[in-house]
Coordinates of C-alpha atoms in Angstrom, one line a residue:
X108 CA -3.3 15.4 -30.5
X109 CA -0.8 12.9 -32.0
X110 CA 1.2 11.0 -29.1
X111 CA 4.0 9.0 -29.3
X112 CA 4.7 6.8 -26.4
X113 CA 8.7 5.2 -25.6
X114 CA 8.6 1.8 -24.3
X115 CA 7.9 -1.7 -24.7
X116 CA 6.8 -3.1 -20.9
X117 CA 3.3 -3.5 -19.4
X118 CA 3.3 -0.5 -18.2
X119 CA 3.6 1.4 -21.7
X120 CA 0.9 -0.9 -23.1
X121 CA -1.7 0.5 -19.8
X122 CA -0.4 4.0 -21.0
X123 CA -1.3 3.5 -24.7
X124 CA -4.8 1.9 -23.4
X125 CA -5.8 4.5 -21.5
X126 CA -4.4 7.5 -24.4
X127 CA -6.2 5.7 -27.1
X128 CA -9.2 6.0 -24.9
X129 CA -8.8 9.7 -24.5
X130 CA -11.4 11.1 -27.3
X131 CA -8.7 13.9 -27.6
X132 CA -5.7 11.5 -29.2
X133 CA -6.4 11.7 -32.4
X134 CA -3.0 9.4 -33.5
X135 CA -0.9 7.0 -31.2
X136 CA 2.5 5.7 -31.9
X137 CA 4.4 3.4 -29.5
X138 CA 8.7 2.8 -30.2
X139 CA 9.4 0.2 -29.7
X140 CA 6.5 -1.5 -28.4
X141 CA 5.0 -4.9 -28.1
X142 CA 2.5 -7.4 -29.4
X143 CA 0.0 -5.5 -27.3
X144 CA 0.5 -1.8 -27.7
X145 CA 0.5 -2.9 -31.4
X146 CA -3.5 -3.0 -31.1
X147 CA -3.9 0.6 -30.1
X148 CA -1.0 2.1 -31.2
X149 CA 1.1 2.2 -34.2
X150 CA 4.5 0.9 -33.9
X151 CA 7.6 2.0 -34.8
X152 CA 11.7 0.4 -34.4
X153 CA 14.0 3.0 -32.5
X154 CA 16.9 2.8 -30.0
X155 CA 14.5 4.1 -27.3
X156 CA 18.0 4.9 -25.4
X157 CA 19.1 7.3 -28.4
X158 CA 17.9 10.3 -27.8
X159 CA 18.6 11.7 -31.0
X160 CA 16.7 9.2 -32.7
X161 CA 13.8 9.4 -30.6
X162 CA 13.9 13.3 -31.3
X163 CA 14.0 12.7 -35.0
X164 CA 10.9 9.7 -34.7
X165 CA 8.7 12.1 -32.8
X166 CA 9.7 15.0 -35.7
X167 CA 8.6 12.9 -38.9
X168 CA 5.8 12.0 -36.9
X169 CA 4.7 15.6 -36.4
X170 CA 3.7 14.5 -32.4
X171 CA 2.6 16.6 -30.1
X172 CA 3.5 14.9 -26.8
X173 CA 6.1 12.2 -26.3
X174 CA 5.5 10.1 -23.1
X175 CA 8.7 8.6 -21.8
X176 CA 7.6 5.1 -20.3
X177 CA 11.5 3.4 -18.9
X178 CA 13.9 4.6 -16.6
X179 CA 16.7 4.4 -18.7
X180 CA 16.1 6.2 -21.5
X181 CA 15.1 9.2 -18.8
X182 CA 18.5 9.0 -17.2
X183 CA 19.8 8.7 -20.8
X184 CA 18.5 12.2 -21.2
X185 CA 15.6 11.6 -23.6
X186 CA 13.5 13.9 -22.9
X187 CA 16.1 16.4 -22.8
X188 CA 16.6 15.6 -26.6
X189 CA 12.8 15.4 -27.5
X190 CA 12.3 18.8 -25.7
X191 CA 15.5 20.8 -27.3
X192 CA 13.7 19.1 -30.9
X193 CA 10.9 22.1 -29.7
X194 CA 8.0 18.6 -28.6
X195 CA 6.5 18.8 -25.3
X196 CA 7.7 15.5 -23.5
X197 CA 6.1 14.0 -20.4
X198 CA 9.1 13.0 -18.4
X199 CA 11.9 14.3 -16.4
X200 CA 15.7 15.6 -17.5
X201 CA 18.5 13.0 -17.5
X202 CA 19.5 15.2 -14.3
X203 CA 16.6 15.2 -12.5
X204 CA 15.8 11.4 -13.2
X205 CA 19.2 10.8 -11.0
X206 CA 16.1 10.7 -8.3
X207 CA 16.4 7.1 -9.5
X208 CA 19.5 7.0 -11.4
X209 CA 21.2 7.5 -8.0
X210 CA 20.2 6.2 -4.5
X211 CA 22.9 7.7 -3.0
X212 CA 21.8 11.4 -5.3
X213 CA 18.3 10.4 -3.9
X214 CA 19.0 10.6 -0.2
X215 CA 21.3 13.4 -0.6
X216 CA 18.0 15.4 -1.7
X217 CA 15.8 13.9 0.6
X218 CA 18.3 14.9 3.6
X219 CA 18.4 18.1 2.0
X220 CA 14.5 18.6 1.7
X221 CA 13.8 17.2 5.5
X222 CA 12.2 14.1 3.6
X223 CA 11.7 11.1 6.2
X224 CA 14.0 8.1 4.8
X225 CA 16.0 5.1 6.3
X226 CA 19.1 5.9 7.9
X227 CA 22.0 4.8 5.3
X228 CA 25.6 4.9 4.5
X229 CA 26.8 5.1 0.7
X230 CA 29.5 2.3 0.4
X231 CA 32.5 2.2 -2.4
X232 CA 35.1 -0.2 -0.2
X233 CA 34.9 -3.4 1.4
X234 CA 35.6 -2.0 5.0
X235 CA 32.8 -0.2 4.4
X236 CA 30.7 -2.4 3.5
X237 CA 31.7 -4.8 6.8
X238 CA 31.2 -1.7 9.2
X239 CA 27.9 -0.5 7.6
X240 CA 26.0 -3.9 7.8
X241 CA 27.5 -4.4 11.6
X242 CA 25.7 -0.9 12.7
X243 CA 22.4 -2.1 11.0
X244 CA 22.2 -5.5 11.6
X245 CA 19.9 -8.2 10.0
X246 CA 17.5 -7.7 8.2
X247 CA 20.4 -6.4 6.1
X248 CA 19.1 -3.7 3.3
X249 CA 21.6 -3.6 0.3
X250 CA 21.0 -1.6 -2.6
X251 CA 23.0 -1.0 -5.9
X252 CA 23.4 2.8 -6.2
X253 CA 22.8 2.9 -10.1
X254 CA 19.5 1.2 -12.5
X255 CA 19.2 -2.6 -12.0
X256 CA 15.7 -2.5 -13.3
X257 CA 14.3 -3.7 -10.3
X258 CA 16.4 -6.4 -9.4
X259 CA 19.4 -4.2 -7.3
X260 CA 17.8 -4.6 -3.8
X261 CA 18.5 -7.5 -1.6
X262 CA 16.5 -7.9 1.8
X263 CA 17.7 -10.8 4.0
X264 CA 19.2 -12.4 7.2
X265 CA 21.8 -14.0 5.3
X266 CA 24.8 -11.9 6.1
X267 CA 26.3 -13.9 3.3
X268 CA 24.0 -12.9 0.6
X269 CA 24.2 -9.6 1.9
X270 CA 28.0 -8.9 1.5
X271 CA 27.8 -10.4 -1.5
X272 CA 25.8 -8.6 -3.0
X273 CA 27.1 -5.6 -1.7
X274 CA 30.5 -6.3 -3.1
X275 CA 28.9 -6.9 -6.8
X276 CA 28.0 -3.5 -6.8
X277 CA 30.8 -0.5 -7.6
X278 CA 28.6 1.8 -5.4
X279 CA 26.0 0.7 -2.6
X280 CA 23.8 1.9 -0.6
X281 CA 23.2 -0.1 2.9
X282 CA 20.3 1.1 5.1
X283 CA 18.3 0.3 8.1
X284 CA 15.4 -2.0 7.4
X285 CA 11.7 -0.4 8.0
X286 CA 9.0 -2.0 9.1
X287 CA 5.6 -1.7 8.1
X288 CA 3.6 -2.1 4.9
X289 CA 4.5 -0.7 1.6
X290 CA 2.7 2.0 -0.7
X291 CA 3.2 3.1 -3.7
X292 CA 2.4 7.0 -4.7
X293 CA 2.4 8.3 -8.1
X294 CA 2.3 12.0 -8.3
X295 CA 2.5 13.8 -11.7
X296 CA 4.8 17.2 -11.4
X297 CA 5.5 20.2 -13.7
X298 CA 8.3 21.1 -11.2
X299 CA 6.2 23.4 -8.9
X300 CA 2.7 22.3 -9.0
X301 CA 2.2 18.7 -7.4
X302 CA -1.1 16.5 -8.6
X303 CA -1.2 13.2 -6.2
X304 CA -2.7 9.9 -8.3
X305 CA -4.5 7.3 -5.8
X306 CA -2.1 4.9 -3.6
X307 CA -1.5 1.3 -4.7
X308 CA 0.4 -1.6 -3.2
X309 CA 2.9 -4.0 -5.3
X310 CA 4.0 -7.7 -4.4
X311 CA 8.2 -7.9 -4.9
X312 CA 8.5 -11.3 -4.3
X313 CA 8.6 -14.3 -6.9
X314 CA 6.0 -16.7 -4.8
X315 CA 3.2 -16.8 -2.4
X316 CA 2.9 -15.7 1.0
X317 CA 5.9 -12.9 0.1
X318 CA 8.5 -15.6 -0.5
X319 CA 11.0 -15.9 -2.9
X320 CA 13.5 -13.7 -4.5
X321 CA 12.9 -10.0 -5.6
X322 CA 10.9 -9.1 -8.4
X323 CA 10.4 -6.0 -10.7
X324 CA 6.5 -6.6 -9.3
X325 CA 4.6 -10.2 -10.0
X326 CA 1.1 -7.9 -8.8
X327 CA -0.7 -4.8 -7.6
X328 CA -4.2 -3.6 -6.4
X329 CA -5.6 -0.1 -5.4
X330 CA -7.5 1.3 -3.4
X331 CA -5.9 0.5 -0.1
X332 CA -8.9 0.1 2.0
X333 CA -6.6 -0.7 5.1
X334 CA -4.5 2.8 4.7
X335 CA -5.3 5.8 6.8
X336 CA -7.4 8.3 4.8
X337 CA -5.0 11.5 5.5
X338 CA -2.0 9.3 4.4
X339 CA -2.0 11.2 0.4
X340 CA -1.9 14.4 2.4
X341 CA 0.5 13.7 4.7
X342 CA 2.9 12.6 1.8
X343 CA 2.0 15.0 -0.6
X344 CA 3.3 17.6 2.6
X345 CA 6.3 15.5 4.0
X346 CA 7.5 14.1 0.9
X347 CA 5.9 15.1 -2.9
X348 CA 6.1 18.7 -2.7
X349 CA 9.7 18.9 -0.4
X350 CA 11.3 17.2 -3.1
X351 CA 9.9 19.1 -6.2
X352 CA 10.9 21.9 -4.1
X353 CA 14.6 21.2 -3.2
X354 CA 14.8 19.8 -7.1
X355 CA 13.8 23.3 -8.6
X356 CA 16.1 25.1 -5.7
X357 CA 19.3 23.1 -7.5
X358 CA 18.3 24.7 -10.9
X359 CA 17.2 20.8 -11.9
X360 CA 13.7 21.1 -11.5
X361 CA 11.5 17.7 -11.9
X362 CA 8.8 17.5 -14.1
X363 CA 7.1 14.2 -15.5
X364 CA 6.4 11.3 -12.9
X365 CA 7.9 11.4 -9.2
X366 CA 6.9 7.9 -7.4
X367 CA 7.3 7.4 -4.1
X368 CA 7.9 3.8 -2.6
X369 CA 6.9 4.2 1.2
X370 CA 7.0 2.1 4.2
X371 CA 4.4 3.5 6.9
X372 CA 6.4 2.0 9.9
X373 CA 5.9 2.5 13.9
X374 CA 7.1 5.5 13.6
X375 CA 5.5 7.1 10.5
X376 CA 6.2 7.5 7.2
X377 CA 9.6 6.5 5.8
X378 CA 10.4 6.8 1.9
X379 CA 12.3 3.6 0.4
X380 CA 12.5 4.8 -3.0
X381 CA 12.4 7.3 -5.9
X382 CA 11.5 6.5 -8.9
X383 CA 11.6 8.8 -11.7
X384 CA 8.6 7.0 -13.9
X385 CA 5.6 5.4 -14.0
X386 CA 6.4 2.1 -12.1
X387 CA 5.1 -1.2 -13.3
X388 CA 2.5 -2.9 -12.2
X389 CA 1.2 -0.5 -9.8
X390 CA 0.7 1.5 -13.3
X391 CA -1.8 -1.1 -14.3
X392 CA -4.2 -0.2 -11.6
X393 CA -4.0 3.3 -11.5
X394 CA -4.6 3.9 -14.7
X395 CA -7.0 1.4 -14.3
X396 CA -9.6 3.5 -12.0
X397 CA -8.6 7.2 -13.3
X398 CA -11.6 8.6 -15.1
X399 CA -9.9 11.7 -16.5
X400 CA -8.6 11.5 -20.3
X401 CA -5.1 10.8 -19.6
X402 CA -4.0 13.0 -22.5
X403 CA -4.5 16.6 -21.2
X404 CA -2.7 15.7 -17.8
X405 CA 0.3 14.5 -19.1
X406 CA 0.4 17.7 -21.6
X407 CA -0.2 19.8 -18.5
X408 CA 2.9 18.8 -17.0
X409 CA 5.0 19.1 -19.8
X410 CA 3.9 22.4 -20.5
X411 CA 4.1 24.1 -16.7
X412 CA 0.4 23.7 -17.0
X413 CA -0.8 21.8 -14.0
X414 CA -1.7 24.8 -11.9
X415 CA -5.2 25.2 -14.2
X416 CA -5.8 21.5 -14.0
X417 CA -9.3 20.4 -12.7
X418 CA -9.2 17.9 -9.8
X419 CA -8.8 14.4 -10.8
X420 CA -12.1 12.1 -11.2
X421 CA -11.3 8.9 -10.2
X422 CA -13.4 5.4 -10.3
X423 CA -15.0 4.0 -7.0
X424 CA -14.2 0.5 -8.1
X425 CA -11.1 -1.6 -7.2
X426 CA -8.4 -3.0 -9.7
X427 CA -6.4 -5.7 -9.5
X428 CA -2.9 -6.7 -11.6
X429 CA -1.6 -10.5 -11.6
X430 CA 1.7 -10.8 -13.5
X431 CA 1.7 -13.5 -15.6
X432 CA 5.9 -14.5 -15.7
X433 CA 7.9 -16.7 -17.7
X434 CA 9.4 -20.1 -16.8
X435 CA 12.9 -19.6 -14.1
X436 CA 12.0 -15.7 -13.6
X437 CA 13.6 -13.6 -12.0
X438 CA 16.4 -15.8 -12.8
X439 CA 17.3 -16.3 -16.7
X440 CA 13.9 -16.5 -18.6
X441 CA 13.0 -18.7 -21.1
X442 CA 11.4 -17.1 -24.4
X443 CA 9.7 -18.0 -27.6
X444 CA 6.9 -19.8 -25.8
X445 CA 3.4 -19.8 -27.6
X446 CA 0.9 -17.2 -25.5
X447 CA -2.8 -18.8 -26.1
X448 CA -6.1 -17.5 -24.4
X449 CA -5.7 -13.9 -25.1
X450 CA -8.9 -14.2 -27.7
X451 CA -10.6 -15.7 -24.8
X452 CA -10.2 -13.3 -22.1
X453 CA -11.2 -10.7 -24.4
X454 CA -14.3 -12.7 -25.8
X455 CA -15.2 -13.9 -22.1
X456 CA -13.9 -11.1 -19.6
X457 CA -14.4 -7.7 -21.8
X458 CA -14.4 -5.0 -20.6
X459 CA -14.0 -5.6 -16.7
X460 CA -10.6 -8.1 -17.3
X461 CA -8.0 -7.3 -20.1
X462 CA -4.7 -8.3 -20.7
X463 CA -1.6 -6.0 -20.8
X464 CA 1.3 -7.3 -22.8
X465 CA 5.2 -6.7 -21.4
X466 CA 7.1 -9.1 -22.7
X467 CA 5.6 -10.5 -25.7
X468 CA 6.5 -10.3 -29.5
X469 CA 4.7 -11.4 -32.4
X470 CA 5.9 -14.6 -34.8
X471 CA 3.8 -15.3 -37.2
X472 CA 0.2 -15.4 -36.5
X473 CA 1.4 -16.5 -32.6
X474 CA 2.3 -14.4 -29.8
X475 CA 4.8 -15.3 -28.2
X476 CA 6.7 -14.5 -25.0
X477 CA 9.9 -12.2 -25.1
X478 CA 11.1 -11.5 -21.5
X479 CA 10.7 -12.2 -17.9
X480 CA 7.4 -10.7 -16.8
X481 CA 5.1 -11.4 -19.9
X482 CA 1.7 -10.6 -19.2
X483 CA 0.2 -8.4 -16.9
X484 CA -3.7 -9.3 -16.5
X485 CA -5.7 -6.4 -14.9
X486 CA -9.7 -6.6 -13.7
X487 CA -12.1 -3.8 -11.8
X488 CA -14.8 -4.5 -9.7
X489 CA -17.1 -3.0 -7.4
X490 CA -14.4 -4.2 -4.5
X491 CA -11.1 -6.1 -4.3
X492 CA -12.7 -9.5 -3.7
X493 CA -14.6 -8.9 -7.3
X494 CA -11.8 -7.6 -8.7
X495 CA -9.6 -10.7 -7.9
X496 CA -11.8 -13.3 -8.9
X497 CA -12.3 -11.6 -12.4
X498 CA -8.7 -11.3 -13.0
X499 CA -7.9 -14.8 -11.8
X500 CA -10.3 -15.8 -14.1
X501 CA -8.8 -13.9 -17.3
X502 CA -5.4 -16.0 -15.8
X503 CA -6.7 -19.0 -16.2
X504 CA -7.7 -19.1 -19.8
X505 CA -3.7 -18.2 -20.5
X506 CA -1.9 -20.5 -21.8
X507 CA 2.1 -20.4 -21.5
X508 CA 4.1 -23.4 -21.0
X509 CA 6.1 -23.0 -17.6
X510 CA 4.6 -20.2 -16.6
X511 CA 4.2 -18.8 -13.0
X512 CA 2.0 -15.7 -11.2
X513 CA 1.4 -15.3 -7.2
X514 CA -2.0 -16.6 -6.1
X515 CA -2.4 -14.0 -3.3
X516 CA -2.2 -10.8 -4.6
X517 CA -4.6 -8.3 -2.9
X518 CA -6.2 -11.5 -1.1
X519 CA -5.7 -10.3 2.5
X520 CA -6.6 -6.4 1.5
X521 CA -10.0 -8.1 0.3
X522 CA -10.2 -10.2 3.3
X523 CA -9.8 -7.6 5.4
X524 CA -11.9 -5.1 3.6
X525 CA -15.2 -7.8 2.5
X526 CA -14.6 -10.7 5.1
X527 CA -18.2 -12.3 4.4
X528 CA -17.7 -11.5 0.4
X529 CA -14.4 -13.2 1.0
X530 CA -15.5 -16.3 3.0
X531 CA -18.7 -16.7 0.5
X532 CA -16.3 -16.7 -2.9

């Protein structure tokens, strides 16, 4: 099978690994791509927004499946113009990925499907925005209706940086803050059959200890040893499928990647979020621990295939993501900075600690960094404790000047999970 993957973020470069894995690829392209998926994957230059162009790479490439990585090429309608080119494409229609495109689309659905959410209002006018964050009250929830690739939810007591916010945005969505840990679900879809990937759990915030501003995700770690066993289940029957379902009743039926960001509050299970893709850096982990070629399952779901799919054989061990970010991020980042230590980690830390590459770009004979999260460096182990220390190892042989990660990520799930392992490291 010849693939051709659309992206250039971490989360394209842990698609390309785990394809050029899969003894059934046989050729793997990556548009635009990066200094990473440049090592598996053959690279090519495209407007990765341009449908048409995309269509017309994936034709003279003569490939078989085209995996959509970003958002915005989805709500751009690329897969629409890669499937009407007569290629399977893993990924949903500009219309359907207005699951993410649109918060306010999103609830409308999930109201629509009996989906558990926050309670919101959708906000266009000032007045509006005044009388929704009154009714709520701090912690004040304000979310940009349209793609702010990751950075369009605000969460504080700041009434201030609430209403500000709010009034940046031409459309808003203001909700009722949920309490309760976070999980992420991936589930892949062909628009009627549903196929649930293992829960993880990202860190949002810039610094330790959950502090900080919002982030597109400085970490991640899965299994989620402290998460009620039935919880995949329950979502898969309260969320997953209600949604595919409602999706195919409109005549827009969803088929590619439907994640679900979840609080489990006091009072059950509450969705946050759609998104409409794989999301980055719970990717990282995921893909980290399945065992099935990745291949056939995207293919499956592009082709209404899913139904005669085998279960899904997954790895025992744990896996751990620390995002490796540039200087100021999430504010302005600096770029051009010399990456060294990548030779090492693969030298010292192969194969239980590699290195995914998001923004990064080569110059030269250097790599060097080329956006706000540039590295995302990903270890298994037999539990989370393992897994952490190997990946804080790998992060330590990087060199990049200024550069900043969270020194907690999955430490309290390890804790928790191997107290003695944890008080003995």
């Amino acid at each position: 099978m010849k693939v051709l993957v659309i992206g250039n973020g971490a989360r394209e470069h842990a698609l390309c690994r785990s394809l050029s894995l899969d003894p059934d690829v046989t050729e793997l392209h990556c548009a635009p791509g990066n200094a990473g998926t440049a090592q598996v994957a053959e690279s090519h230059q495209v407007d990765a927004h341009d449908g048409a162009a995309v269509a017309a790479l994936a034709t003279g490439l003569g490939a078989e499946l085209v995996v959509v990585g970003p958002e915005a090429p989805l709500v751009a309608g690329v897969a629409d113009a890669v499937r009407a080119a007569g290629i399977p494409c893993f990924g949903p229609s500009g219309e359907a990925a207005q699951l993410e495109g649109s918060k306010a689309f999103a609830k409308d659905v999930m109201a629509a499907a009996g989906v558990p959410t926050a309670r919101s209002y959708v906000c266009t006018k000032p007045e509006e925005i005044d009388e929704a964050l009154d009714a709520f009250g701090a912690p004040y929830v304000v979310k940009d209706d349209g793609l702010a690739a990751g950075k369009g939810v605000v969460v504080t007591d700041d009434l201030g940086v609430a209403r500000a916010h709010a009034l940046a945005c031409d459309r808003v969505v203001i909700e009722e803050f949920l309490d309760g840990p976070e999980v992420s679900l991936f589930a892949i879809t062909d628009g009627e059959t549903v196929v649930p990937l293992q829960p993880a759990q990202d860190f949002k915030r810039a610094l330790d200890g959950d502090e900080g501003p919002n982030t597109g995700g400085m970490g991640a770690y899965s299994p989620l040893p402290w998460a009620d066993p039935k919880l995949v289940t329950e979502v898969m029957e309260s969320v997953l499928q209600p949604t595919v379902d409602e999706l195919r009743r409109r005549g827009t039926p969803f088929s590619g990647l439907l994640y679900a960001g979840l609080a489990i509050t006091s009072r059950g299970v509450r969705v946050i979020e759609f998104n409409a893709r794989f999301g980055d850096p719970e990717t990282q982990v995921v893909l980290a621990r399945l065992r099935t070629p990745l291949a056939g399952v995207l293919l499956a779901s592009a082709n209404g295939e899913l139904a005669g799919l085998p279960p899904l054989r997954w790895s025992d061990d744990a896996a751990v993501t620390v995002v490796v970010a540039s200087h100021n991020y999430p504010g302005s980042p600096r770029t051009g900075d010399p990456i060294t230590g990548l030779d090492e980690v693969a030298a010292q830390d192969a194969p239980y600690a590699y290195v995914l590459h998001a923004g990064t770009k080569r110059d030269g004979d250097a790599v060097v960094s080329a956006g706000g999260r540039v590295l995302s460096v990903t270890a298994t182990g037999a539990g989370l404790t393992e897994a952490r220390e190997r990946a804080y190892a790998a992060v330590g042989r990087i060199g990049l000047d200024g550069s900043q990660h969270r020194t907690d990520i999955a430490a309290r799930a390890a804790a928790e999970a191997e107290p003695t392992a944890e008080r003995g490291a």
